[in-house]
Amino acid sequence: MTGSVPADPLQRAVDALRRGGIVAVPTETVYGLAADATDGQAVARVFEAKGRPQFNPLIVHVADRAMADQIAAFDALSAALADRFWPGPLTLVLPLKEDTAIHPLVTAGLTTVALRMPQGPALEVMSKLQRPIAAPSANTSGRISPTSAQAVHDDLGTKLDFILDGGPTQVGLESTIVKVEGGTIRLLRPGGITAEEIEKAVGQTVTSAGARPAIEAPGMLASHYAPAAAVRLEAEALQPGEALLAFGNSRIAGADAALAVRNLSPSGDLREAAANLYAHLQALDRCGAGMIAVETIPHHGLGVAINDRLSRAAAPRGK
Ligand code: TXA
Ligand code: MG
């Protein structure tokens, strides 16, 4: 059972998060690798620490329903599920509100957000922080999710600002993810709450994802963000009428005549670049250019994930 934690370490976790740090916090399911969900650079550090090959959208954790309502729009069925199962291991995929403070890196630029109110120390942390936290499981990508502070320490120890020890987690596997679509409940990921429990609570059948992938990764969704403008990579010179997505100490020819320029990180910091990626692409798209030319971005560290997203945006738009 996830125990309570003394006030002192709890406050350290809160302070570290407030400073933009990344902190392992116990939920009732698994230990999460938490960052302030409104802080793009902190969220970028989460992806970096996990070594995620690409920017999968993260679950946003909230302290209460009021916080959830500022982030997402609840249909009646989703509201009933939240009333019944929160706090607890149920994640709801919901339409993202437009004026939300959630950083676009958290949702991978999607128009939906995965939300849950957890049990355990993570909830206490957010109540004090008064902000939502983005938290994937606190493990290196491809490894097993951690259910103890020691497991987190063995895997990610040196990469984190703090590990909040709440003892072994109660549930030990990740939350169930569902999405209400046209009045039906679709199971996107089985987890801590069974389909039967959900069916019993709301008197409605839960449909499995069926032939569709168990998890809708951003690259598979039709709604995945791609700019209206075309995108070309590794640009060495700018053509008239193009917008420029620059990186580092940019010296690209023809940049003076660009319709608009945004630099992902003038100092060449990939973490900063990751945090800026979606917002900069969106800003360049709004300037109305037909083509966004992208300077070469180093293909290491977070650059691999950035290039993965950019190459999806630059891929031929078949459909
Ligand atoms: O129990 C849990 O859910 C743990 C604890 C820490 O809360 N968290 C967790 O997060 O498992 P993570 O990042 O490992 O898994 C999140 C899953 C991903 O598979 C992602 O594809 C899916 O949620 N997801 C996130 N946003 C989504 C969205 N808008 N639509 C569909 N799936 C989404
Ligand atoms: Mg995980």
XYZ file of C-alpha atoms and ligand atoms in Angstrom:
353
model
C 0.000 0.000 0.000
C 1.337 3.400 -0.913
C 2.052 4.984 2.438
C 1.869 8.611 3.386
C 5.115 10.547 3.386
C 6.569 12.904 6.003
C 6.023 16.628 5.459
C 9.668 17.388 4.866
C 10.339 15.260 1.768
C 6.903 16.206 0.453
C 7.878 19.859 0.598
C 11.197 19.103 -1.136
C 9.316 17.493 -4.006
C 6.989 20.488 -4.278
C 9.884 22.948 -4.209
C 11.828 21.055 -6.869
C 8.781 20.956 -9.164
C 8.170 24.672 -8.631
C 11.752 25.340 -9.744
C 11.233 23.427 -13.003
C 12.786 20.213 -11.718
C 11.857 16.600 -12.475
C 10.827 14.467 -9.514
C 9.820 10.838 -9.087
C 6.514 10.717 -7.186
C 4.595 7.652 -6.073
C 1.048 7.252 -7.349
C -1.106 4.262 -6.486
C -0.170 2.653 -9.841
C 3.544 3.153 -10.439
C 6.087 5.839 -9.664
C 5.675 8.720 -12.072
C 8.407 10.952 -13.425
C 6.763 14.302 -12.748
C 7.196 17.779 -14.159
C 5.037 20.885 -13.920
C 2.730 20.335 -16.920
C 2.784 24.042 -17.763
C 6.600 24.213 -18.005
C 7.848 23.114 -21.447
C 11.491 22.844 -20.501
C 10.735 20.730 -17.449
C 8.575 18.444 -19.613
C 11.370 18.221 -22.180
C 13.665 17.005 -19.393
C 11.196 14.179 -18.678
C 11.444 12.922 -22.273
C 15.217 13.284 -22.119
C 15.572 11.397 -18.828
C 13.401 8.530 -20.088
C 15.245 8.399 -23.405
C 11.913 8.231 -25.205
C 12.504 7.764 -28.909
C 9.670 10.119 -29.683
C 7.317 12.512 -27.957
C 4.445 10.267 -26.910
C 1.779 12.317 -25.187
C 1.964 12.175 -21.392
C -0.802 11.751 -18.834
C -1.670 14.960 -17.000
C -2.363 14.428 -13.304
C -4.682 16.779 -11.437
C -5.367 17.493 -7.752
C -9.128 17.897 -8.095
C -12.020 18.208 -10.538
C -11.752 22.005 -10.621
C -8.197 21.687 -11.950
C -9.381 19.094 -14.472
C -12.161 21.376 -15.695
C -9.631 24.074 -16.519
C -7.831 21.645 -18.814
C -10.434 19.504 -20.556
C -14.109 19.431 -21.537
C -16.093 16.625 -19.844
C -19.067 14.951 -21.546
C -21.672 13.505 -19.157
C -20.336 9.941 -19.328
C -16.720 10.967 -18.712
C -17.896 13.117 -15.789
C -19.703 10.112 -14.328
C -16.547 7.987 -14.681
C -14.476 10.660 -12.946
C -17.036 10.939 -10.135
C -16.942 7.210 -9.597
C -13.241 6.392 -10.008
C -11.256 9.504 -9.085
C -8.943 9.621 -7.320
C -7.871 6.285 -8.781
C -6.213 4.423 -11.645
C -8.493 5.581 -14.447
C -7.248 7.911 -17.172
C -9.770 9.711 -19.360
C -8.887 10.973 -22.836
C -10.831 14.211 -23.302
C -10.934 17.225 -25.631
C -8.299 19.747 -24.602
C -9.647 23.212 -23.833
C -8.244 25.993 -25.972
C -7.038 28.361 -23.286
C -5.339 25.730 -21.180
C -1.926 26.374 -19.616
C -0.810 22.803 -20.426
C 2.347 22.946 -22.541
C 1.830 21.497 -26.052
C 4.811 19.173 -25.588
C 2.732 17.288 -22.977
C -0.034 16.480 -25.456
C 2.349 16.092 -28.422
C 0.318 18.793 -30.130
C -2.894 16.713 -30.025
C -6.318 18.270 -29.463
C -7.038 15.715 -26.738
C -5.467 15.203 -23.331
C -5.167 12.137 -21.087
C -6.194 13.141 -17.543
C -6.303 11.430 -14.216
C -6.520 12.205 -10.510
C -4.149 9.788 -8.741
C -4.115 8.509 -5.183
C -1.140 8.656 -2.860
C 1.680 11.148 -2.377
C 1.360 12.448 -5.959
C -2.024 13.886 -4.995
C -0.588 15.560 -1.880
C 2.220 17.043 -3.962
C -0.228 18.584 -6.433
C -2.485 19.909 -3.696
C 0.472 21.871 -2.355
C 1.851 22.799 -5.777
C -1.585 23.847 -7.058
C -0.568 22.912 -10.581
C -1.114 19.850 -12.767
C 1.845 17.510 -13.268
C 2.733 15.559 -16.382
C 4.074 12.150 -15.429
C 4.915 9.056 -17.428
C 6.161 6.054 -15.532
C 9.565 6.783 -13.973
C 11.609 4.318 -16.003
C 13.946 4.385 -18.959
C 11.972 3.788 -22.130
C 11.651 0.048 -22.750
C 12.224 -0.948 -19.134
C 9.736 -2.066 -16.529
C 7.687 0.555 -14.689
C 8.984 1.170 -11.146
C 6.855 0.345 -8.128
C 9.359 1.408 -5.469
C 11.672 4.320 -4.833
C 14.621 1.920 -5.016
C 13.629 0.766 -8.505
C 13.478 4.386 -9.630
C 16.837 5.051 -8.047
C 18.482 2.039 -9.707
C 17.210 3.077 -13.132
C 17.162 6.883 -13.240
C 18.731 7.994 -9.947
C 21.318 10.469 -11.167
C 19.043 12.058 -13.751
C 16.390 13.213 -11.286
C 16.235 16.209 -8.964
C 14.486 14.252 -6.231
C 12.832 10.904 -5.529
C 9.885 11.030 -3.127
C 9.781 7.698 -1.295
C 6.235 6.582 -0.533
C 6.979 2.904 -0.176
C 5.833 0.286 -2.653
C 2.913 1.323 -4.855
C -0.501 -0.121 -4.276
C -1.630 -0.953 -7.797
C 1.667 -1.746 -9.420
C 0.543 -1.411 -12.991
C -0.483 1.616 -14.949
C -3.899 3.184 -15.052
C -6.648 2.068 -17.385
C -7.048 4.516 -20.276
C -10.495 5.045 -21.805
C -11.993 7.463 -24.270
C -15.687 8.242 -24.601
C -16.616 8.529 -28.257
C -20.157 9.069 -29.481
C -21.532 7.840 -26.157
C -19.488 4.620 -26.094
C -16.526 3.880 -23.856
C -13.439 2.668 -25.727
C -10.646 0.938 -23.870
C -7.308 2.303 -25.081
C -5.135 0.618 -22.471
C -6.126 -1.980 -19.906
C -4.847 -1.154 -16.437
C -5.588 -0.761 -12.765
C -9.373 -0.661 -13.177
C -11.040 -3.470 -15.078
C -13.548 -3.049 -17.894
C -16.015 -4.974 -15.738
C -15.727 -2.478 -12.903
C -16.392 0.341 -15.341
C -19.351 -1.472 -16.884
C -20.842 -2.153 -13.487
C -20.442 1.465 -12.400
C -22.093 3.096 -15.414
C -24.251 0.262 -16.774
C -22.666 0.409 -20.170
C -20.457 -1.885 -22.229
C -16.788 -1.034 -22.649
C -15.633 -1.703 -26.197
C -12.096 -2.873 -26.746
C -9.881 -0.974 -29.119
C -10.372 -3.911 -31.515
C -8.264 -3.825 -34.631
C -7.085 -0.345 -33.826
C -3.775 -0.048 -31.991
C -3.990 -0.429 -28.217
C -2.484 2.991 -27.782
C -2.998 5.704 -30.311
C 0.464 7.123 -30.669
C 0.548 10.679 -31.964
C 1.955 9.632 -35.329
C -1.008 7.328 -35.913
C -3.746 9.824 -35.207
C -5.338 11.765 -38.045
C -5.544 14.692 -35.657
C -1.797 14.619 -35.063
C -0.468 18.099 -35.437
C 0.982 18.893 -38.804
C 1.284 22.490 -39.954
C -0.852 23.727 -42.838
C 2.368 24.830 -44.528
C 4.635 22.288 -46.178
C 7.842 21.540 -44.296
C 11.293 20.879 -45.724
C 14.222 19.712 -43.622
C 17.949 20.408 -43.558
C 17.496 23.622 -45.494
C 20.760 25.276 -46.491
C 19.330 28.372 -48.147
C 15.971 30.090 -47.921
C 13.734 30.607 -50.961
C 11.557 33.719 -51.294
C 8.260 33.537 -49.383
C 9.402 30.847 -46.967
C 9.351 30.904 -43.169
C 12.420 29.720 -41.258
C 12.629 27.432 -38.254
C 16.192 28.050 -37.157
C 18.448 26.326 -34.626
C 21.567 27.530 -32.858
C 23.856 30.191 -34.259
C 21.904 30.455 -37.507
C 23.731 31.687 -40.610
C 21.410 30.412 -43.301
C 21.534 32.260 -46.631
C 18.456 34.295 -47.535
C 17.156 34.461 -43.930
C 16.821 38.249 -44.112
C 13.982 37.850 -46.616
C 12.110 35.206 -44.583
C 8.399 35.770 -44.019
C 8.991 34.903 -40.353
C 11.826 33.394 -38.319
C 11.739 31.437 -35.085
C 14.823 29.970 -33.465
C 14.287 26.760 -31.479
C 17.311 27.545 -29.328
C 19.790 30.301 -30.218
C 22.316 28.726 -27.830
C 21.901 25.296 -29.443
C 20.309 23.637 -26.391
C 18.231 20.638 -27.491
C 16.156 20.667 -24.304
C 15.098 24.234 -24.972
C 14.499 23.321 -28.621
C 12.204 20.439 -27.656
C 10.208 22.708 -25.374
C 9.813 25.272 -28.160
C 9.140 22.936 -31.088
C 5.329 22.853 -31.290
C 4.805 26.479 -30.324
C 7.329 27.690 -32.912
C 5.884 25.548 -35.689
C 2.417 26.847 -34.862
C 3.634 30.451 -34.844
C 5.340 30.061 -38.231
C 2.237 28.412 -39.620
C 0.155 31.406 -38.570
C 2.312 33.766 -40.663
C 0.806 32.211 -43.792
C 3.961 30.943 -45.514
C 3.461 28.055 -47.947
C 6.705 26.436 -46.818
C 8.517 26.207 -43.518
C 12.224 25.579 -44.060
C 13.936 23.884 -41.118
C 17.633 24.151 -40.404
C 19.556 21.003 -39.612
C 19.110 19.878 -36.012
C 21.756 17.637 -34.433
C 20.630 14.011 -34.405
C 21.529 13.069 -30.849
C 19.829 13.259 -27.450
C 16.493 15.017 -27.728
C 17.431 15.900 -31.318
C 16.366 12.395 -32.351
C 12.847 13.009 -31.019
C 12.721 16.496 -32.505
C 13.772 15.151 -35.896
C 11.232 12.331 -35.615
C 8.434 14.882 -35.169
C 9.787 17.164 -37.887
C 10.120 14.341 -40.393
C 6.474 13.416 -39.753
C 5.506 17.028 -40.401
C 7.602 17.000 -43.604
C 6.321 13.632 -44.877
C 4.091 13.681 -47.975
C 0.488 14.305 -46.934
C -1.215 11.375 -48.602
C -4.549 11.570 -46.809
O -0.616 4.731 -14.111
C -0.272 5.501 -14.978
O -1.021 5.860 -15.891
C 1.152 6.047 -14.882
C 1.232 6.859 -13.595
C 2.562 7.534 -13.427
O 0.190 7.798 -13.556
N 1.486 6.842 -16.012
C 1.714 6.295 -17.251
O 2.085 7.220 -18.209
O 1.614 5.140 -17.523
P 2.774 6.818 -19.603
O 3.289 8.097 -20.182
O 3.761 5.727 -19.439
O 1.587 6.340 -20.477
C 0.711 7.259 -21.026
C -0.054 6.634 -22.140
C 0.775 6.528 -23.389
O 0.740 5.222 -23.884
C 0.124 7.497 -24.341
O 0.157 7.056 -25.653
C -1.296 7.582 -23.798
O -1.161 7.467 -22.426
N -1.882 8.891 -24.074
C -1.539 10.082 -23.568
N -2.266 11.066 -24.103
C -3.123 10.484 -24.965
C -4.141 10.963 -25.827
N -4.420 12.269 -25.914
N -4.826 10.059 -26.565
C -4.549 8.741 -26.475
N -3.586 8.217 -25.692
C -2.873 9.078 -24.946
Mg 5.289 3.792 -19.226
